[in-house]
Short mmCIF file of C-alpha atoms in Angstrom, two decimals:
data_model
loop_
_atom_site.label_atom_id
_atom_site.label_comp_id
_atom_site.label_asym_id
_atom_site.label_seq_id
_atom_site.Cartn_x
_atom_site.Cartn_y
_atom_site.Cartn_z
CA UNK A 1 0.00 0.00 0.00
CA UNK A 2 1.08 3.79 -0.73
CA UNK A 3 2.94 5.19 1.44
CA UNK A 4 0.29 8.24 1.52
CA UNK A 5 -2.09 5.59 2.02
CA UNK A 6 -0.47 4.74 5.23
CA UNK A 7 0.14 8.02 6.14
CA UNK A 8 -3.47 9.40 6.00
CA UNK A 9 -4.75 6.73 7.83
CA UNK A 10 -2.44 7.34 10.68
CA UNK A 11 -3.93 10.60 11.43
CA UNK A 12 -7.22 9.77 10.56
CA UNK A 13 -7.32 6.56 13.31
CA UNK A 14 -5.44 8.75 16.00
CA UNK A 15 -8.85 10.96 15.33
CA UNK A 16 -11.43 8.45 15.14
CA UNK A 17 -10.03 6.41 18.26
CA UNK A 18 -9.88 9.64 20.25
CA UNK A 19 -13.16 10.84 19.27
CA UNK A 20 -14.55 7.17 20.49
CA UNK A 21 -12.51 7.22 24.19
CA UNK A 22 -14.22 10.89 24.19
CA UNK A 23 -17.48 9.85 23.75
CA UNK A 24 -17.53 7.28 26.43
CA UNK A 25 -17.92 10.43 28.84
CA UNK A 26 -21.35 11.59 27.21
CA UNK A 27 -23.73 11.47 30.47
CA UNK A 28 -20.98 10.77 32.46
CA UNK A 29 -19.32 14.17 32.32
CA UNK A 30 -18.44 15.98 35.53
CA UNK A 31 -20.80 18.69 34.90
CA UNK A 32 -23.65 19.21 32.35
CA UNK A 33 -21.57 21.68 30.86
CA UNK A 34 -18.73 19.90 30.44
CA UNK A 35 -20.09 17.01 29.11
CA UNK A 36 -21.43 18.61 25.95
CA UNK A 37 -17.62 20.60 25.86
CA UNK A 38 -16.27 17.36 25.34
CA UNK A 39 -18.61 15.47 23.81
CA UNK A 40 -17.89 18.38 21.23
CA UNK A 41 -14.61 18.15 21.27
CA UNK A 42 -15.36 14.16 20.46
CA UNK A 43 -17.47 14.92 17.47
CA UNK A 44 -15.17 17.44 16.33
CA UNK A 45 -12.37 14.69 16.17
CA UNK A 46 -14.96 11.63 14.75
CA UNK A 47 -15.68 14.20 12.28
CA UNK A 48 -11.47 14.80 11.38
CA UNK A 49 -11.25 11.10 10.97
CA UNK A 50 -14.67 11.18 8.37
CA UNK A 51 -12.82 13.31 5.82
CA UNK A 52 -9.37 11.58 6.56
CA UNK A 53 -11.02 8.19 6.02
CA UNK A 54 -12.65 9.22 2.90
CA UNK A 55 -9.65 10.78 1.04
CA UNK A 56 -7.74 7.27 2.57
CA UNK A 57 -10.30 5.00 1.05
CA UNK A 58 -9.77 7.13 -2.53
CA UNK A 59 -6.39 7.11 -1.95
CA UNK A 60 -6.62 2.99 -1.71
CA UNK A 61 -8.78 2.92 -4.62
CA UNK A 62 -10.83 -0.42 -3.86
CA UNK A 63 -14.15 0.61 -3.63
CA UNK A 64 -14.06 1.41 -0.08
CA UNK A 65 -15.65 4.02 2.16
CA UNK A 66 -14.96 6.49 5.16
CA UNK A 67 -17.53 3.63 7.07
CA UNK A 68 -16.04 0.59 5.72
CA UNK A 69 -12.52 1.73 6.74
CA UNK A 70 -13.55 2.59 10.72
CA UNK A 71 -16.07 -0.09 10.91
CA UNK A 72 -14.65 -3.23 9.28
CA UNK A 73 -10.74 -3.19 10.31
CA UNK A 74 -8.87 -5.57 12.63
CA UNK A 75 -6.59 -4.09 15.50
CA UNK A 76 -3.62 -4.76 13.33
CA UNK A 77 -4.58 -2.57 10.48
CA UNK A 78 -5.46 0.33 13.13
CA UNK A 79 -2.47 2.84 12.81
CA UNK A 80 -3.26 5.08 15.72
CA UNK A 81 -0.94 6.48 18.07
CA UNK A 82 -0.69 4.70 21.45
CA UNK A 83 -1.93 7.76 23.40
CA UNK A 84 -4.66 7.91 22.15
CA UNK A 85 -6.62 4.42 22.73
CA UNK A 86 -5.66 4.66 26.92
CA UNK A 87 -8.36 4.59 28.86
CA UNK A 88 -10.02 7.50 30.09
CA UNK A 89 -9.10 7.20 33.75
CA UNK A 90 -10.18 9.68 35.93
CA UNK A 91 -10.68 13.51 34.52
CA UNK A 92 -7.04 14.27 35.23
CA UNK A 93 -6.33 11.42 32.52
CA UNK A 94 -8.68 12.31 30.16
CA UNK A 95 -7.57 15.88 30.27
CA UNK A 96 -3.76 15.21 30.64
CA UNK A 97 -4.47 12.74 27.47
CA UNK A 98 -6.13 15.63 25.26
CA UNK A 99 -3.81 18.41 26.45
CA UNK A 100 -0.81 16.36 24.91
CA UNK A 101 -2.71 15.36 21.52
CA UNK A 102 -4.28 18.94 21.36
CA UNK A 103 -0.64 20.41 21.15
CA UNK A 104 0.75 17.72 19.12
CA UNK A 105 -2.50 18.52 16.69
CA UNK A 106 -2.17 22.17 16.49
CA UNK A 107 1.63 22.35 15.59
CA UNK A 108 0.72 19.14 12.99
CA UNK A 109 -2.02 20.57 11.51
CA UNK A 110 -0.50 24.21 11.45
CA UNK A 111 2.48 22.63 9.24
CA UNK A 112 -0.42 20.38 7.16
CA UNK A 113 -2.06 23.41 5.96
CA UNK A 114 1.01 24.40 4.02
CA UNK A 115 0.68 20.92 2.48
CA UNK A 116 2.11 20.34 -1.05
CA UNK A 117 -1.41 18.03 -1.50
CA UNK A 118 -4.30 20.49 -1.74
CA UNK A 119 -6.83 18.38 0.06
CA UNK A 120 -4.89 17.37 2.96
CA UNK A 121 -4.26 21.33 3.19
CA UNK A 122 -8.13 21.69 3.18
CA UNK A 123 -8.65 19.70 5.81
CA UNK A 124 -5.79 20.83 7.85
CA UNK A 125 -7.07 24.72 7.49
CA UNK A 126 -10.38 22.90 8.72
CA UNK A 127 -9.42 20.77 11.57
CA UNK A 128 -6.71 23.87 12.86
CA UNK A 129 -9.72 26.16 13.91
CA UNK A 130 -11.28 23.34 15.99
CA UNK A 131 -8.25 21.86 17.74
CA UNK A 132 -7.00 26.00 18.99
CA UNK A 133 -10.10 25.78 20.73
CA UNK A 134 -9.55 21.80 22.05
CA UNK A 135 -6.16 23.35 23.29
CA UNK A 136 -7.94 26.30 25.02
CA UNK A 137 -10.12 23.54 26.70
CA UNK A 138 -7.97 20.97 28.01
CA UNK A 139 -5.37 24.03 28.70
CA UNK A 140 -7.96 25.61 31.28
CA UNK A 141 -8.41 22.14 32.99
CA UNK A 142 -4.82 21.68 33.14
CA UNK A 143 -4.81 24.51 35.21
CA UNK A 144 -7.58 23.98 37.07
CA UNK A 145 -7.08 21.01 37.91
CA UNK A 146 -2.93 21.45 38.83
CA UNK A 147 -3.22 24.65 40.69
CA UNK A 148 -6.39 23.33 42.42
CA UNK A 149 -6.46 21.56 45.56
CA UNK A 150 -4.18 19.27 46.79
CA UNK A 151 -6.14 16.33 45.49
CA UNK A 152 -6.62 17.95 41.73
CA UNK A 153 -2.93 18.44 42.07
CA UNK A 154 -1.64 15.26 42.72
CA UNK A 155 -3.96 13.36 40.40
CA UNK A 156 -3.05 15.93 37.67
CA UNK A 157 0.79 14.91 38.29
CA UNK A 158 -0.26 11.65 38.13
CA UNK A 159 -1.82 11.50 35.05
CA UNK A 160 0.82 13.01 32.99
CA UNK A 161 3.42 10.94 34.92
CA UNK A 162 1.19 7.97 33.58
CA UNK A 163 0.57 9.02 29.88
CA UNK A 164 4.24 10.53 29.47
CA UNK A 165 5.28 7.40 28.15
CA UNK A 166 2.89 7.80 24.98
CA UNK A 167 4.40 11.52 24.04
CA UNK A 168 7.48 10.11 22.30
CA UNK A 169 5.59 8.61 19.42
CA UNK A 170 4.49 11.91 18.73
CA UNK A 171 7.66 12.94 17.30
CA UNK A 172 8.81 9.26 16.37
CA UNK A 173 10.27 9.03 12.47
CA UNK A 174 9.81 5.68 10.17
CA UNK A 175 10.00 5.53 6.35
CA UNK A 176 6.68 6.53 5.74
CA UNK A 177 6.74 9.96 7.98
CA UNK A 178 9.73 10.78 5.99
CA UNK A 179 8.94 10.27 2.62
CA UNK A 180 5.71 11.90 3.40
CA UNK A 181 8.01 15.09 4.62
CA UNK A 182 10.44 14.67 1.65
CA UNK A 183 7.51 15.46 -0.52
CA UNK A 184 6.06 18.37 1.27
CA UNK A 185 2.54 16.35 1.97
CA UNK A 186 2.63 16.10 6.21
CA UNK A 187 5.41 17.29 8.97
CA UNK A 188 8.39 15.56 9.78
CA UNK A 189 7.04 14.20 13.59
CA UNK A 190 10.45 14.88 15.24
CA UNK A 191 10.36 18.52 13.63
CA UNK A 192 7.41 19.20 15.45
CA UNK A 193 8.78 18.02 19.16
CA UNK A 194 10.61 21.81 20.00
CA UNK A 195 7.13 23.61 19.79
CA UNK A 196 5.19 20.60 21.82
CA UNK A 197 8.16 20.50 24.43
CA UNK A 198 7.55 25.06 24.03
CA UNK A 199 3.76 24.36 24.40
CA UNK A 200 3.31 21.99 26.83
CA UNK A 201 5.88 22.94 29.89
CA UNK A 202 4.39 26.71 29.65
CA UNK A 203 1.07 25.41 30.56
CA UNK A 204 2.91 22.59 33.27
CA UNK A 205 4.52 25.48 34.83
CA UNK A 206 1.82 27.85 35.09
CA UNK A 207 -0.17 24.95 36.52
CA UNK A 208 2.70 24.22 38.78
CA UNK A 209 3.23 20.49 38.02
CA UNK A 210 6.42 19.28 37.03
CA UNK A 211 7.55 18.21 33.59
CA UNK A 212 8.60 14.23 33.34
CA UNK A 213 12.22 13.53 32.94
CA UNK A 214 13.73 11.36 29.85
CA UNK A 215 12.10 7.92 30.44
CA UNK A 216 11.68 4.97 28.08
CA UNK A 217 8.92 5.63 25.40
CA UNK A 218 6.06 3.17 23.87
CA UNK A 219 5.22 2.99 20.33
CA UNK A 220 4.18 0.83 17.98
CA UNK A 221 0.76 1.79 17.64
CA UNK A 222 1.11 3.87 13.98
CA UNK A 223 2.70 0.30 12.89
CA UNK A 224 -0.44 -1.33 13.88
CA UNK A 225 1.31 -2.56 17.35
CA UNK A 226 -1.43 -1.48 20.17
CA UNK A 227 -1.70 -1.97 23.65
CA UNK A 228 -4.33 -4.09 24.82
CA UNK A 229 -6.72 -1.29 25.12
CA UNK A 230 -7.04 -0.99 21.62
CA UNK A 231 -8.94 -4.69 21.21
CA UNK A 232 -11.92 -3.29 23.39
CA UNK A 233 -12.74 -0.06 21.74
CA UNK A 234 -13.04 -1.98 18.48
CA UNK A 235 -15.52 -3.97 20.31
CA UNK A 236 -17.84 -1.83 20.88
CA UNK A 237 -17.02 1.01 18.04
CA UNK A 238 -17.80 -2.31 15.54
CA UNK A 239 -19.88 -4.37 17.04
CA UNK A 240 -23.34 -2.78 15.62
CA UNK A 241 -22.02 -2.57 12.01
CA UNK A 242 -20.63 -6.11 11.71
CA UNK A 243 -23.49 -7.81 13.44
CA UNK A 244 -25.92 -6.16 11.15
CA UNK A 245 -24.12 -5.44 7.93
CA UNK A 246 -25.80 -2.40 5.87
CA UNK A 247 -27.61 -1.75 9.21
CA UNK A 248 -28.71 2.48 8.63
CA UNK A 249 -31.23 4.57 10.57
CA UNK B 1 -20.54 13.63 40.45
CA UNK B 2 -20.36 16.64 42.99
CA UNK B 3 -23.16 17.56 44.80
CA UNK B 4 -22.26 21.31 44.81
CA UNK B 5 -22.97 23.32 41.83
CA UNK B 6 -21.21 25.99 40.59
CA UNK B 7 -22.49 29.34 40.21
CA UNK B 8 -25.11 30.39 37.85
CA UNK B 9 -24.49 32.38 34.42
CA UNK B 10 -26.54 34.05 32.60
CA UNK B 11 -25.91 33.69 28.48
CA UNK B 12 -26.41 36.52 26.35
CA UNK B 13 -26.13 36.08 22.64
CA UNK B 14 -25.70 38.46 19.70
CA UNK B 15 -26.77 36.86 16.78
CA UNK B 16 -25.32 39.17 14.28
CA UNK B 17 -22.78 42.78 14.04
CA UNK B 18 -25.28 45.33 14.41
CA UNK B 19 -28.03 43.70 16.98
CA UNK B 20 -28.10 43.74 20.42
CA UNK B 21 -27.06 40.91 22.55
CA UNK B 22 -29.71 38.70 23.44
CA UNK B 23 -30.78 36.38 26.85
CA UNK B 24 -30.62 32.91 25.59
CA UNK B 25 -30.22 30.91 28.88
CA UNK B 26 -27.99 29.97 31.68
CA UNK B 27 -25.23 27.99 32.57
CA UNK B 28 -23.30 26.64 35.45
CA UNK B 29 -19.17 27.57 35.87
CA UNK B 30 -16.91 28.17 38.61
CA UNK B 31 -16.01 31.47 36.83
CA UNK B 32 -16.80 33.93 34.41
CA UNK B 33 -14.01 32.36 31.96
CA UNK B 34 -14.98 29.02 32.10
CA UNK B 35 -18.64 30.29 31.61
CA UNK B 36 -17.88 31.54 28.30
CA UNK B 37 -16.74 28.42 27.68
CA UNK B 38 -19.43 26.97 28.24
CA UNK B 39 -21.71 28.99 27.05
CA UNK B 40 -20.42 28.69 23.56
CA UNK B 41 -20.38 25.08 24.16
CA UNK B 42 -23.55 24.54 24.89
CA UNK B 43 -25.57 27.71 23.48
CA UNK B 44 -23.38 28.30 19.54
CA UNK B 45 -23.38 24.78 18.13
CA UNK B 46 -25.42 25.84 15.39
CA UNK B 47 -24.50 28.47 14.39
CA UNK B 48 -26.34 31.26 16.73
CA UNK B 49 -24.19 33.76 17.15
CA UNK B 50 -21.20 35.85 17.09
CA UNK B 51 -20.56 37.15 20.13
CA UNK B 52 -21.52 36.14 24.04
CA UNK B 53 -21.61 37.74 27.00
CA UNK B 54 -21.83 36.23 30.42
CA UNK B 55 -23.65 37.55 33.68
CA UNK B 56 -23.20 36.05 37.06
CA UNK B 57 -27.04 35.45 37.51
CA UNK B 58 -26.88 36.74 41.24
CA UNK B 59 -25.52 40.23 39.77
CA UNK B 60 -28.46 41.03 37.99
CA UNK B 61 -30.69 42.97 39.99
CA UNK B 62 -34.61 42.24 38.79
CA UNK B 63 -38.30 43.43 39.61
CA UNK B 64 -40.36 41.82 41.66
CA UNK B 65 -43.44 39.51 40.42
CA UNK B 66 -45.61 40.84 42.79
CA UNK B 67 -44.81 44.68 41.46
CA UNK B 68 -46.30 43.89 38.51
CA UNK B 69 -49.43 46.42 38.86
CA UNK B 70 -47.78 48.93 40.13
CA UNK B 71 -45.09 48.73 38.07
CA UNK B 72 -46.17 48.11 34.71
CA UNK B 73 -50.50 48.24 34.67
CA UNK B 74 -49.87 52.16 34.90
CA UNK B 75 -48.81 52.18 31.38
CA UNK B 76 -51.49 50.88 29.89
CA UNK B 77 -54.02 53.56 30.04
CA UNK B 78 -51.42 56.28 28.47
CA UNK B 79 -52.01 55.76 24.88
CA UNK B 80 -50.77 59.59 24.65
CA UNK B 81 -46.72 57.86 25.04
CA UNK B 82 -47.55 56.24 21.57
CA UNK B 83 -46.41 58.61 18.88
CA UNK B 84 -49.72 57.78 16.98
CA UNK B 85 -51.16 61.38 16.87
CA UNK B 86 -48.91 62.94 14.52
CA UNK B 87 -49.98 63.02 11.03
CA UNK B 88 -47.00 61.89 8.76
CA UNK B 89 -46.18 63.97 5.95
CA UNK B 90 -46.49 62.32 2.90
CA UNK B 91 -42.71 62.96 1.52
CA UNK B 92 -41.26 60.79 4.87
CA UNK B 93 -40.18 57.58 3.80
CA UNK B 94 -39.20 54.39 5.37
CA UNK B 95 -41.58 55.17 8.31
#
């Protein structure tokens, strides 16, 4: 398969698997008002992964569709990154979780928009003005929740303690991120690590938890190597359309 | 879930530049930033507006129900405030 094949579909299942651990908070949100926030925030990202999946299932030229692509795929062929198929955890985790994507997403998309491949610029002017405003969410919570009490503080610590271990596939290289960058199409990941690192210990400071150390780093998952998390979400993200193909409402 | 709510909000909306900002609703936030937040959240998903406003509810200072007579049933019987005793000339337009 094409290496822009691959590439697209990365991004697109980082979306689409985020968007689904997102929506497992609807009615369960700390608040009313928070529970639409992020239940927005989970549409927005179900509907990045829609136009990613349908340019990917052009791209692969088989007939395919955006539905076919999320719906009918093993675990293996899922090229997420690991971050985002963790569980949701406690708020702390779910926030800690979306702070690092949301800054990884904004410097990716940022550089996407200049892309040499007009419709992957499209959607990356698109997806931009949603994830500034993700960031401005999960940035207020950050500091809400770090330079809160003494209990917000120390489960915020925790969670990014827990999830640091995902960040470095963020910035992680393999053939296919480079011959995407060689051609101008999507950002070199490791090019984009200076602004995360920029973006993400201003708002650690301010919220006066400390930034992780260098530590051994997962990854795997945009190779189609997942934790076990991964097998569950499928589950239930596929169960509906497989046990009743061509099911609509 | 907590048991203590946050502080009330109210939402004011305007719909476009050049009308006034509307009362839409309410919403709950521990502060006036994260009520704007929210507010857009909950009240501008389709499209309703571009700009909000947000009012602590307790800060708004409102007449009493049971001042309604007094208050308002006055009016009624002073159809001389209504400017409808003027003859219009015929060569004012858009009136």
């Amino acid at each position: 398969m094409s290496a822009l094949f691959d590439a697209v579909l990365r991004l697109a299942d980082s979306n689409l698997i985020l968007g689904q651990r997102l929506s497992e908070w609807c009615a369960k949100g700390p608040q009313m008002e928070e529970d639409v926030a992020l239940t927005n925030v989970a549409l927005d990202l179900i509907g990045h992964a829609n136009l990613l999946l349908g340019y990917a299932a052009e791209i692969e030229g088989k007939g395919q569709d955006a539905d076919q692509l999320a719906f009918l795929r093993d675990g293996d062929k899922f090229h997420n990154l690991l971050l985002v198929e963790q569980p949701n955890g406690d708020y702390a985790h779910t926030i800690a979780r979306q702070l690092f994507f949301d800054a990884w997403a904004n410097a990716w998309y940022a550089q996407m928009a200049q892309s040499s491949d007009q419709r992957l610029a499209e959607i990356a002017a698109r997806a931009l003005k949603e994830t500034r405003y993700h960031w401005r969410h999960s940035t207020q919570w950050a500091l809400r929740l770090g330079d809160g009490t003494e209990e917000s503080h120390q489960r915020m610590q925790a969670a990014i303690d827990a999830l640091w271990m995902f960040t470095g596939e963020l910035f992680a290289d393999d053939e296919v991120d480079v011959e995407m960058a060689e051609q101008g199409i999507m950002p070199l990941p490791s090019s984009l690590a200076p602004q995360w690192n920029t973006a993400i210990s201003a708002v650690l400071e301010e919220a006066t938890l400390s930034m992780p150390g260098d530590q051994w780093m997962q990854s795997g998952g945009k190779q189609g190597r997942h934790t076990e998390h991964l097998g569950y979400i499928l589950a239930e993200m596929q169960f509906l359309p497989r046990a009743y193909p061509g099911a609509a409402w | 879930m907590s048991k203590q709510q946050w502080p009330l909000y109210e939402v004011f909306i305007r719909s476009k530049a050049g009308l006034s900002h509307k009362h839409v609703g309410s919403v709950h936030a521990a502060d006036a930033q994260m009520a704007l937040d929210n507010a857009r959240d909950v009240y501008t998903r389709r499209m309703e507006g571009v700009s909000l406003w947000v009012v602590e509810a307790n800060a708004i200072t409102a007449s009493e129900p049971e001042d309604k007579a007094a208050w308002f049933e006055p009016a009624e019987n002073k159809v001389y405030r209504h400017p409808t005793f003027y003859e219009i000339p015929d060569e004012v337009k858009g009136l």
